[in-house]
Coordinates of C-alpha atoms and ligand atoms in Angstrom, one line a residue:
M1 CA 11.4 30.5 19.9
S2 CA 10.9 28.4 17.4
E3 CA 13.2 25.1 17.1
T4 CA 14.0 23.9 13.4
R5 CA 13.8 20.1 12.2
T6 CA 15.0 19.1 8.7
T7 CA 13.3 16.1 6.7
T8 CA 13.4 14.7 3.4
L9 CA 9.7 14.4 3.5
L10 CA 7.1 16.6 5.1
V11 CA 3.4 15.6 4.7
I12 CA 0.8 17.9 5.7
G13 CA -2.2 16.2 7.2
G14 CA -2.6 12.4 8.7
G15 CA -5.5 11.3 6.6
P16 CA -5.8 8.2 4.7
G17 CA -3.6 10.0 1.8
G18 CA -0.9 11.7 4.3
Y19 CA -0.4 8.4 6.8
V20 CA -0.2 5.8 3.9
A21 CA 2.2 8.1 1.9
A22 CA 4.4 8.6 5.3
I23 CA 4.0 4.4 6.2
R24 CA 5.3 3.8 2.6
A25 CA 8.2 6.2 2.9
G26 CA 9.1 5.2 6.2
Q27 CA 9.2 1.6 4.8
L28 CA 11.7 2.8 2.2
G29 CA 13.7 4.5 4.5
V30 CA 13.2 8.0 3.7
S31 CA 13.1 10.3 6.7
T32 CA 9.5 11.5 7.1
I33 CA 7.2 13.9 9.4
V34 CA 3.7 13.9 9.5
V35 CA 2.1 17.1 10.9
E36 CA -1.4 16.6 12.2
G37 CA -3.7 19.2 13.7
Q38 CA -6.3 16.5 15.2
Q39 CA -6.4 12.9 15.1
P40 CA -4.5 10.8 13.0
G41 CA -6.5 8.9 10.3
G42 CA -8.0 12.2 9.0
T43 CA -11.8 12.7 7.7
C44 CA -12.1 9.1 6.8
L45 CA -11.3 7.3 10.2
N46 CA -12.7 10.1 12.4
I47 CA -15.8 11.8 11.0
G48 CA -16.1 10.2 7.4
C49 CA -16.2 6.6 6.3
I50 CA -15.6 4.4 9.0
P51 CA -18.1 6.0 11.8
S52 CA -20.8 6.5 8.9
K53 CA -20.3 2.9 8.2
A54 CA -20.4 2.0 11.9
L55 CA -23.8 3.7 12.4
I56 CA -25.4 2.5 8.7
H57 CA -24.5 -1.1 10.6
A58 CA -26.2 -0.1 13.9
A59 CA -29.4 1.4 11.8
Q60 CA -29.7 -1.7 10.2
E61 CA -29.7 -4.1 13.0
Y62 CA -32.1 -1.8 14.7
E63 CA -34.4 -1.8 11.9
R64 CA -34.0 -5.9 11.4
A65 CA -35.1 -6.2 15.1
R66 CA -38.4 -3.6 14.6
E67 CA -38.9 -6.1 11.8
Y68 CA -38.8 -9.1 13.8
A69 CA -41.0 -7.3 16.3
G70 CA -43.9 -7.4 13.6
A71 CA -44.8 -10.7 11.7
S72 CA -41.4 -12.0 10.1
P73 CA -41.7 -14.9 7.8
L74 CA -38.4 -16.3 9.2
G75 CA -40.6 -17.4 12.4
I76 CA -38.2 -15.1 14.7
S77 CA -40.0 -12.8 17.0
V78 CA -39.0 -9.9 19.3
Q79 CA -40.3 -8.0 21.6
A80 CA -40.2 -4.3 22.1
P81 CA -36.7 -3.3 20.5
A82 CA -35.2 0.0 21.9
I83 CA -31.9 1.7 21.1
D84 CA -29.8 3.8 23.4
I85 CA -28.1 6.2 20.9
G86 CA -25.6 7.2 23.6
K87 CA -24.3 3.6 23.4
T88 CA -24.2 3.2 20.0
V89 CA -22.3 6.4 19.3
A90 CA -19.8 5.3 22.3
W91 CA -19.6 1.8 20.3
K92 CA -18.8 3.9 17.0
D93 CA -16.2 5.9 18.8
G94 CA -14.6 2.8 20.4
I95 CA -13.9 1.5 17.0
V96 CA -12.5 5.1 15.6
A97 CA -10.4 4.9 18.9
R98 CA -9.0 1.4 17.8
L99 CA -8.2 2.6 14.3
T100 CA -6.7 5.9 15.0
G101 CA -4.4 4.3 17.6
G102 CA -3.4 1.8 15.2
V103 CA -2.3 4.4 12.8
E104 CA -0.2 6.3 15.0
A105 CA 1.1 2.9 16.0
L106 CA 1.9 1.9 12.2
L107 CA 3.6 5.5 11.8
K108 CA 5.9 4.9 14.8
K109 CA 6.6 1.3 13.7
N110 CA 7.9 2.7 10.4
G111 CA 10.1 5.4 12.0
V112 CA 7.8 8.4 11.2
Q113 CA 7.9 11.1 13.3
L114 CA 3.9 12.6 14.1
V115 CA 3.7 16.4 15.0
R116 CA 0.7 17.3 16.4
G117 CA -0.4 20.9 15.6
W118 CA -1.4 22.9 12.7
A119 CA 1.1 23.6 10.0
R120 CA 1.4 27.1 8.1
V121 CA 3.1 27.0 4.8
L122 CA 6.2 29.7 4.8
D123 CA 7.5 28.6 1.3
G124 CA 7.7 25.3 -0.8
K125 CA 10.2 23.7 1.9
T126 CA 9.5 25.2 5.0
V127 CA 6.2 24.8 7.4
E128 CA 5.9 26.5 10.6
V129 CA 3.7 24.4 13.1
D130 CA 1.7 25.7 16.1
T131 CA 1.5 22.7 18.6
G132 CA -0.4 24.6 21.2
Q133 CA 2.9 24.8 23.4
G134 CA 4.8 26.7 20.8
S135 CA 6.0 26.7 17.3
Q136 CA 8.1 24.4 15.5
R137 CA 10.0 25.1 12.1
I138 CA 10.5 22.1 9.9
Q139 CA 12.4 22.1 6.5
C140 CA 12.0 19.4 3.7
E141 CA 13.1 18.4 0.5
H142 CA 9.8 17.3 -0.5
L143 CA 6.5 18.7 0.8
L144 CA 3.4 16.7 0.4
L145 CA 0.2 18.5 0.7
A146 CA -2.8 16.0 2.1
A147 CA -4.7 18.4 4.0
G148 CA -8.3 17.0 2.8
S149 CA -11.4 18.8 2.4
E150 CA -14.1 20.2 4.5
P151 CA -18.2 20.2 4.1
M152 CA -19.1 22.9 2.0
P153 CA -21.3 25.6 3.1
L154 CA -24.6 27.2 1.6
P155 CA -24.7 31.1 1.5
S156 CA -28.2 30.8 2.7
M157 CA -27.8 28.6 5.0
P158 CA -24.5 28.7 7.2
F159 CA -23.6 25.9 9.6
A160 CA -25.1 26.8 13.0
G161 CA -28.1 25.8 15.1
R162 CA -30.2 23.4 13.6
V163 CA -28.1 23.3 10.5
I164 CA -25.4 20.7 10.9
S165 CA -22.8 18.8 8.8
S166 CA -21.9 15.2 8.4
T167 CA -19.5 15.5 11.5
E168 CA -22.2 16.5 13.9
A169 CA -24.4 13.9 12.4
L170 CA -22.3 11.3 13.1
S171 CA -22.5 11.8 16.9
P172 CA -25.8 12.4 17.7
A173 CA -26.9 12.9 21.3
S174 CA -30.7 12.1 20.4
I175 CA -32.7 11.4 17.1
P176 CA -34.3 14.2 15.8
G177 CA -38.2 14.0 15.0
R178 CA -37.9 15.8 11.7
L179 CA -34.5 15.7 9.7
V180 CA -34.7 17.8 6.4
V181 CA -31.4 16.8 4.3
V182 CA -30.0 19.1 1.8
G183 CA -28.3 17.1 -1.1
G184 CA -29.1 13.6 -2.3
G185 CA -25.8 12.5 -2.6
Y186 CA -23.2 10.1 -1.0
I187 CA -23.6 11.8 2.3
G188 CA -27.5 12.9 2.4
L189 CA -28.7 9.4 1.3
E190 CA -26.2 7.4 3.9
L191 CA -27.0 9.2 6.5
G192 CA -30.4 10.2 5.6
T193 CA -31.2 6.3 5.7
V194 CA -29.5 6.0 8.9
Y195 CA -31.4 8.5 10.6
R196 CA -34.8 7.3 8.9
K197 CA -34.1 3.8 10.2
L198 CA -33.5 5.2 13.8
G199 CA -36.8 6.5 13.9
A200 CA -36.5 10.1 12.4
E201 CA -39.0 11.6 9.6
V202 CA -36.6 12.2 6.9
T203 CA -37.1 14.6 3.9
V204 CA -34.4 15.0 1.3
V205 CA -34.2 18.0 -1.1
E206 CA -32.1 17.9 -4.0
A207 CA -31.1 20.3 -6.8
Q208 CA -31.2 17.8 -9.6
E209 CA -34.2 15.8 -10.6
R210 CA -33.1 12.4 -9.4
I211 CA -30.9 11.2 -6.5
L212 CA -27.0 10.3 -6.7
P213 CA -27.2 12.2 -10.0
T214 CA -23.5 11.1 -10.8
Y215 CA -24.7 7.3 -11.1
D216 CA -26.5 6.0 -13.9
A217 CA -30.5 6.1 -13.4
E218 CA -30.7 2.3 -13.6
L219 CA -28.4 2.1 -10.6
T220 CA -30.2 4.4 -8.5
K221 CA -33.7 3.1 -9.4
P222 CA -33.7 0.1 -6.5
V223 CA -32.5 3.1 -4.0
A224 CA -35.1 5.3 -5.0
A225 CA -37.8 2.4 -4.5
A226 CA -36.3 1.5 -1.2
L227 CA -36.4 4.9 0.3
A228 CA -40.0 5.2 -0.9
R229 CA -40.7 2.0 1.1
M230 CA -38.7 3.1 4.4
G231 CA -40.9 6.5 4.0
V232 CA -38.3 8.8 3.0
Q233 CA -39.5 11.8 1.3
L234 CA -37.7 13.0 -1.8
C235 CA -38.2 16.6 -2.9
L236 CA -36.1 16.6 -6.4
G237 CA -35.6 19.6 -8.7
R238 CA -35.7 21.8 -5.6
K239 CA -33.8 25.2 -4.8
V240 CA -33.0 25.5 -1.1
L241 CA -33.7 29.3 -0.2
G242 CA -32.7 29.1 3.5
M243 CA -34.5 28.9 6.9
N244 CA -37.8 30.6 7.6
A245 CA -37.9 33.4 9.9
A246 CA -38.8 31.4 13.1
G247 CA -35.7 29.0 11.9
D248 CA -37.9 25.7 12.2
A249 CA -38.3 25.2 8.6
V250 CA -36.3 24.9 5.3
R251 CA -37.8 27.2 2.7
V252 CA -37.3 25.5 -1.0
Q253 CA -38.4 26.5 -4.2
D254 CA -39.8 24.5 -7.3
A255 CA -38.9 24.9 -11.0
S256 CA -42.2 27.2 -11.2
G257 CA -41.1 29.5 -8.6
A258 CA -43.5 27.9 -5.8
E259 CA -42.0 28.0 -2.4
T260 CA -42.8 25.7 0.3
A261 CA -41.4 25.2 3.9
L262 CA -40.2 22.0 5.2
P263 CA -40.4 21.8 8.8
A264 CA -37.3 20.7 10.7
D265 CA -35.8 20.0 14.3
Q266 CA -32.5 19.5 12.4
V267 CA -31.2 20.2 8.9
L268 CA -28.1 18.1 7.5
L269 CA -26.5 20.0 4.8
A270 CA -24.7 17.6 2.4
I271 CA -24.1 19.5 -0.9
G272 CA -20.4 18.4 -1.3
R273 CA -17.0 18.8 0.1
R274 CA -14.3 21.5 -0.8
P275 CA -10.6 21.1 -1.0
R276 CA -9.0 22.5 2.4
T277 CA -6.8 25.4 0.4
Q278 CA -7.6 28.4 2.6
G279 CA -6.1 29.9 5.6
W280 CA -2.8 28.2 6.5
G281 CA -0.4 29.8 3.9
L282 CA -0.9 27.7 0.9
E283 CA -1.8 30.9 -1.0
N284 CA 1.6 31.8 -0.4
L285 CA 2.8 29.0 -2.9
Q286 CA 0.6 30.4 -5.8
L287 CA 0.1 26.9 -7.2
D288 CA -1.7 26.1 -10.0
R289 CA -5.5 25.4 -9.5
A290 CA -8.3 23.2 -11.1
G291 CA -11.2 24.8 -9.9
N292 CA -11.0 24.7 -6.1
A293 CA -8.7 21.8 -5.8
L294 CA -4.7 21.7 -6.5
R295 CA -3.9 20.9 -10.0
I296 CA -1.9 17.8 -10.0
D297 CA -0.3 15.7 -12.8
D298 CA -0.2 11.8 -13.2
Q299 CA 2.7 11.6 -10.4
C300 CA 0.7 14.1 -8.0
R301 CA 3.1 17.0 -8.8
T302 CA 2.0 20.3 -8.3
S303 CA 3.1 23.2 -10.5
M304 CA 5.9 24.0 -8.0
R305 CA 8.9 21.4 -7.9
N306 CA 9.0 18.8 -5.1
V307 CA 5.7 20.2 -3.9
W308 CA 3.2 17.3 -4.3
A309 CA -0.5 16.9 -3.2
I310 CA -3.0 13.8 -3.1
G311 CA -6.5 12.9 -1.8
D312 CA -9.3 15.3 -1.4
I313 CA -7.3 18.4 -1.5
A314 CA -6.3 17.6 -5.2
G315 CA -10.1 17.3 -6.4
E316 CA -12.6 14.5 -7.4
P317 CA -12.9 11.8 -6.6
M318 CA -12.9 12.2 -3.0
L319 CA -12.4 8.6 -2.0
A320 CA -10.3 7.4 0.6
H321 CA -9.0 4.6 -1.5
R322 CA -7.9 7.1 -4.3
A323 CA -6.0 9.3 -1.5
M324 CA -4.3 6.2 -0.2
A325 CA -3.0 5.0 -3.9
Q326 CA -2.0 8.4 -4.5
G327 CA -0.1 8.8 -1.2
E328 CA 1.6 5.0 -1.8
M329 CA 2.8 6.3 -5.4
V330 CA 4.3 9.8 -4.3
A331 CA 6.6 8.0 -1.4
E332 CA 7.8 5.7 -4.0
L333 CA 8.5 8.6 -6.3
V334 CA 10.4 10.3 -3.4
A335 CA 12.5 7.1 -2.8
G336 CA 13.4 7.2 -6.4
Q337 CA 11.4 4.6 -7.9
R338 CA 9.3 5.3 -11.2
R339 CA 5.5 5.3 -10.7
R340 CA 2.4 6.9 -12.4
F341 CA -1.0 7.1 -11.3
A342 CA -2.8 5.5 -14.2
P343 CA -5.2 3.0 -12.5
A344 CA -7.5 1.1 -14.8
A345 CA -10.4 1.9 -12.3
I346 CA -11.1 3.6 -9.1
P347 CA -14.0 1.6 -7.7
A348 CA -16.7 3.6 -5.8
V349 CA -19.4 2.6 -3.4
C350 CA -22.5 4.1 -2.0
F351 CA -23.5 2.5 1.2
T352 CA -27.3 3.0 0.9
D353 CA -29.6 0.3 1.2
P354 CA -29.6 -1.5 -1.1
E355 CA -25.9 -0.4 -1.8
I356 CA -24.5 0.6 -5.3
V357 CA -21.0 -0.3 -6.5
T358 CA -19.1 0.6 -9.8
A359 CA -15.9 0.3 -11.5
G360 CA -14.5 1.5 -14.8
L361 CA -17.1 2.8 -17.7
A362 CA -21.0 2.7 -17.4
P363 CA -22.5 1.8 -20.6
Q364 CA -23.1 5.6 -21.6
Q365 CA -19.8 6.5 -20.6
A366 CA -18.1 3.7 -22.7
Q367 CA -20.4 5.1 -25.8
A368 CA -19.3 8.5 -24.8
A369 CA -15.5 7.2 -25.3
G370 CA -16.1 5.8 -28.7
L371 CA -16.0 2.5 -27.5
D372 CA -18.5 -0.2 -29.3
C373 CA -19.7 -2.3 -26.1
V374 CA -21.9 -5.0 -25.3
T375 CA -23.6 -4.7 -21.9
A376 CA -25.4 -7.6 -19.8
A377 CA -27.1 -7.6 -16.3
F378 CA -28.0 -10.5 -14.1
P379 CA -30.7 -9.9 -11.5
F380 CA -30.3 -10.9 -7.9
A381 CA -33.8 -12.5 -8.4
A382 CA -32.1 -15.3 -10.1
N383 CA -29.5 -15.6 -7.5
G384 CA -30.1 -18.3 -4.9
R385 CA -28.0 -16.6 -2.1
A386 CA -29.7 -13.5 -2.5
M387 CA -32.9 -15.5 -1.9
T388 CA -31.6 -16.8 1.4
L389 CA -30.6 -13.1 2.4
E390 CA -34.0 -11.9 1.5
S391 CA -32.2 -9.4 -0.8
T392 CA -33.5 -10.0 -4.4
D393 CA -33.4 -6.2 -5.4
G394 CA -30.6 -5.4 -7.7
F395 CA -28.5 -6.6 -10.3
V396 CA -24.9 -6.9 -11.5
R397 CA -24.0 -5.7 -14.8
V398 CA -21.2 -5.6 -17.0
V399 CA -19.7 -3.7 -19.9
A400 CA -17.2 -5.0 -22.5
R401 CA -15.6 -4.4 -25.8
R402 CA -17.6 -6.0 -28.6
D403 CA -14.4 -6.9 -30.5
N404 CA -12.3 -8.3 -28.3
H405 CA -14.7 -9.0 -25.0
L406 CA -12.1 -6.9 -22.9
V407 CA -14.1 -5.8 -19.6
V408 CA -14.2 -2.2 -19.3
G409 CA -16.8 -1.6 -16.4
W410 CA -18.8 -3.1 -13.9
Q411 CA -21.9 -1.8 -11.6
A412 CA -24.1 -3.6 -9.3
V413 CA -26.7 -2.4 -7.0
G414 CA -28.1 -4.5 -4.2
R415 CA -27.7 -5.5 -0.7
G416 CA -24.0 -6.4 0.3
V417 CA -22.7 -5.5 -3.2
S418 CA -19.9 -3.5 -1.6
E419 CA -17.9 -6.7 -1.3
L420 CA -17.8 -7.3 -4.9
A421 CA -15.6 -4.1 -5.5
A422 CA -12.6 -6.3 -5.1
A423 CA -13.5 -8.8 -7.9
F424 CA -14.8 -5.8 -10.1
S425 CA -11.4 -3.8 -10.0
Q426 CA -9.2 -7.0 -10.1
S427 CA -10.6 -8.0 -13.2
L428 CA -10.4 -4.6 -14.8
E429 CA -6.7 -4.1 -13.5
M430 CA -5.9 -7.6 -14.9
G431 CA -7.3 -6.7 -18.1
A432 CA -9.9 -9.7 -17.9
R433 CA -12.2 -10.6 -21.0
L434 CA -15.5 -12.1 -20.7
E435 CA -14.4 -15.7 -21.1
D436 CA -11.8 -15.2 -18.2
V437 CA -14.7 -14.1 -15.7
G438 CA -17.3 -16.5 -17.1
G439 CA -14.7 -19.5 -17.2
T440 CA -13.9 -18.7 -13.4
I441 CA -15.4 -21.2 -10.9
H442 CA -17.4 -18.9 -8.3
A443 CA -18.2 -20.7 -5.2
H444 CA -22.1 -21.4 -4.7
P445 CA -24.2 -20.2 -3.3
T446 CA -22.8 -16.4 -3.4
L447 CA -23.7 -13.0 -4.7
G448 CA -20.6 -13.3 -6.7
E449 CA -22.2 -16.1 -8.8
A450 CA -23.9 -13.2 -10.5
V451 CA -20.7 -12.1 -11.6
Q452 CA -20.0 -14.8 -13.3
E453 CA -23.6 -15.2 -14.8
A454 CA -23.4 -11.4 -15.9
A455 CA -20.5 -12.2 -18.2
L456 CA -21.8 -15.3 -19.6
R457 CA -24.8 -13.4 -20.3
A458 CA -23.0 -11.0 -22.2
L459 CA -21.2 -13.9 -24.1
G460 CA -25.2 -15.0 -25.0
H461 CA -25.3 -18.3 -22.5
A462 CA -26.2 -17.1 -18.9
L463 CA -27.2 -20.4 -17.2
H464 CA -29.5 -19.4 -14.8
I465 CA -31.7 -17.0 -16.6
Ligands
FAD1 P1 -8.4 13.9 4.9 O1 -9.0 12.4 5.4 O2 -9.4 14.8 5.3 O3 -7.4 14.1 5.9 C1 -6.8 15.5 6.2 C2 -6.0 15.8 7.4 O4 -5.2 16.9 7.2 C3 -7.1 15.9 8.7 O5 -7.0 15.0 9.6 C4 -6.9 17.3 9.1 O6 -7.0 17.4 10.5 C5 -5.1 17.3 8.4 N1 -5.0 18.9 8.6 C6 -5.6 19.8 7.3 N2 -5.0 20.9 7.1 C7 -3.8 21.0 8.3 C8 -3.2 21.9 8.7 N3 -2.6 23.2 8.2 N4 -2.2 21.5 9.7 C9 -2.3 19.9 10.1 N5 -3.0 19.4 9.7 C10 -4.1 19.4 8.8 N6 -14.6 7.9 1.1 C11 -14.6 6.7 0.6 O7 -13.9 6.1 -0.3 N7 -15.6 5.7 1.1 C12 -16.3 6.0 2.1 O8 -17.2 5.3 2.7 C13 -16.6 7.2 2.6 N8 -17.4 7.7 3.5 C14 -17.4 9.2 3.7 C15 -18.1 9.5 4.8 C16 -18.1 11.1 5.4 C17 -19.2 11.6 6.1 C18 -17.1 11.8 4.9 C19 -17.2 13.4 5.0 C20 -16.3 11.4 3.8 C21 -16.4 9.9 3.4 N9 -15.7 9.6 2.4 C22 -15.8 8.1 2.0 C23 -14.6 10.5 1.8 C24 -13.0 10.2 2.6 O9 -13.5 10.6 4.0 C25 -12.0 11.3 2.1 O10 -11.9 11.0 0.6 C26 -10.6 10.8 2.6 O11 -10.6 10.9 4.2 C27 -9.7 11.8 1.9 O12 -8.6 11.5 2.4 P2 -7.4 12.6 2.6 O13 -6.1 12.0 3.1 O14 -7.3 13.4 1.3 O15 -8.1 13.9 3.8
NAD2 P1 -22.1 14.4 -3.2 O1 -21.5 15.5 -4.1 O2 -22.0 13.3 -3.4 O3 -23.6 15.0 -3.3 C1 -24.1 16.4 -3.0 C2 -25.5 16.4 -3.6 O4 -26.2 17.6 -3.3 C3 -25.5 16.5 -5.5 O5 -26.4 15.3 -5.3 C4 -25.8 17.7 -5.6 O6 -26.9 17.7 -6.8 C5 -26.7 18.5 -4.5 N1 -26.4 19.8 -4.2 C6 -26.1 20.7 -4.6 N2 -26.2 21.8 -4.2 C7 -27.5 21.6 -3.6 C8 -28.6 22.5 -3.2 N3 -28.2 24.2 -3.4 N4 -29.4 22.2 -3.0 C9 -30.0 20.8 -3.1 N5 -29.1 20.1 -3.4 C10 -27.9 20.4 -3.6 O7 -21.5 15.3 -1.8 P2 -21.7 14.6 -0.5 O8 -22.6 13.8 -0.1 O9 -21.7 15.9 0.4 O10 -20.3 14.1 0.0 C11 -19.1 14.6 -0.4 C12 -18.1 13.6 -0.6 O11 -17.7 12.9 0.2 C13 -18.5 13.0 -1.6 O12 -18.5 13.6 -3.1 C14 -17.7 11.6 -1.8 O13 -16.5 12.2 -2.5 C15 -17.5 11.5 -0.5 N6 -18.2 10.7 0.2 C16 -18.2 9.3 -0.1 C17 -18.7 8.2 0.3 C18 -18.6 7.0 -0.2 O14 -17.4 6.3 -0.8 N7 -19.5 6.1 0.4 C19 -19.6 8.6 1.4 C20 -19.9 9.9 1.8 C21 -19.2 10.7 1.3

């Protein structure tokens, strides 16, 4: 017998999109239920952003210890560093547990009901949840689809045996001797770097002619150079044909048709993620699509009245902070507020070593948009703080309109530059001009001084170069 409950807002998926929508709705007094089939926190907290950044940090610290075991110019010496990967994974799991527990507590604090189980959509106002102990029917005025995405398989290389996705790669029982990574994008390079630093021989196979093809080439050059220094092999412009007959090597083909086999103890398949739109009754709604994703408007409305979609299920950019911002907006719309999703920029960070951060328009994008812009870069080689951190590779670049100096984009590559994302987004959102950034006193010595200096350089009077 199924019990029926009613609510104003029913959220399917407790990831960063869904849980933020629910918290905000709760704050606004909207009766809200979230249905989550796994742990609250979604891909981001359980098998995405947070666990990957935890492993990136652990691998970085281990690499540093190994550097100190050699000849260190800092005068530090360390003997025989070792890593217990079981303990590393347990530490990472501890962070995940603290954060997912925190999300549960926040939902409760804001009066949101969390229903654990898998939801099946019956119609635009009714969902059935398999809780494991029976089923529950929930009726709602507003249905918010926040079911996220899943790793994309390759027909010639299904996830099985040695072929793993990021989910398994984030909880290794041991580090493989030879890892082949298919896909030189975010996941392939973030996790490929982790495995290399933890001791694996890593080869990255990328279909395009360069790594991170969605970023402009100037930004990816320092990352490619660092990968080469680390000993990561790059096989660019190659097609993956599948595993060999013995199942211990990846067959790849170059543009001329020549085939090679890359020996692999493990293969990390990271060729993108696809919106989770199949297998839970969503087909019944016949919502408009944009490719694989649900089509939404600038209020995250789907093609059906009072059915909303946010985050990865609504396509690119598949980033946690975009999902959260959409979730907050939908909650406010459901509560009767006037909102539109029109951010000046959605920043993106690739947590490679060095990191890349972008917000707003790159020079080529500004040009394609018909804007006449000035562009200026300030290198970390001329920044004192970067020298004290032994990380002088990279630069900060600004793009601004030539006529009125309005800043339209920021890019940076270098160690620790992810933290510049806040300054970049804030200046874009507040409509800063080059003079605003150049005239702001930036604390010394910090990497942020390169932001001010890039703006000054665009104005023709950088001080330290
Ligand atoms: P999700 O986080 O995927 O959450 C969807 C939730 O819905 C899941 O918990 C799922 O169990 C649940 N669900 C699905 N179907 C049902 C159903 N029928 N019934 C009940 N529950 C259901 N983004 C960044 O911004 N920065 C990063 O550093 C970053 N790193 C990443 C690293 C990795 C390895 C991966 C895989 C992703 C990373 N991302 C990162 C992307 C980020 O995780 C996603 O963009 C974000 O989680 C999307 O949020 P969401 O709420 O749309 O969906
Ligand atoms: P991605 O889109 O970043 O990269 C996939 C790469 O695989 C691309 O470079 C593509 O050219 C390549 N590729 C596609 N098909 C291929 C094939 N058959 N053979 C070889 N290469 C192939 O995807 P991802 O790395 O799987 O990550 C998925 C998504 O998760 C990202 O797009 C991003 O939205 C999110 N993510 C974000 C972060 C972050 O914000 N730091 C980190 C990890 C993941």
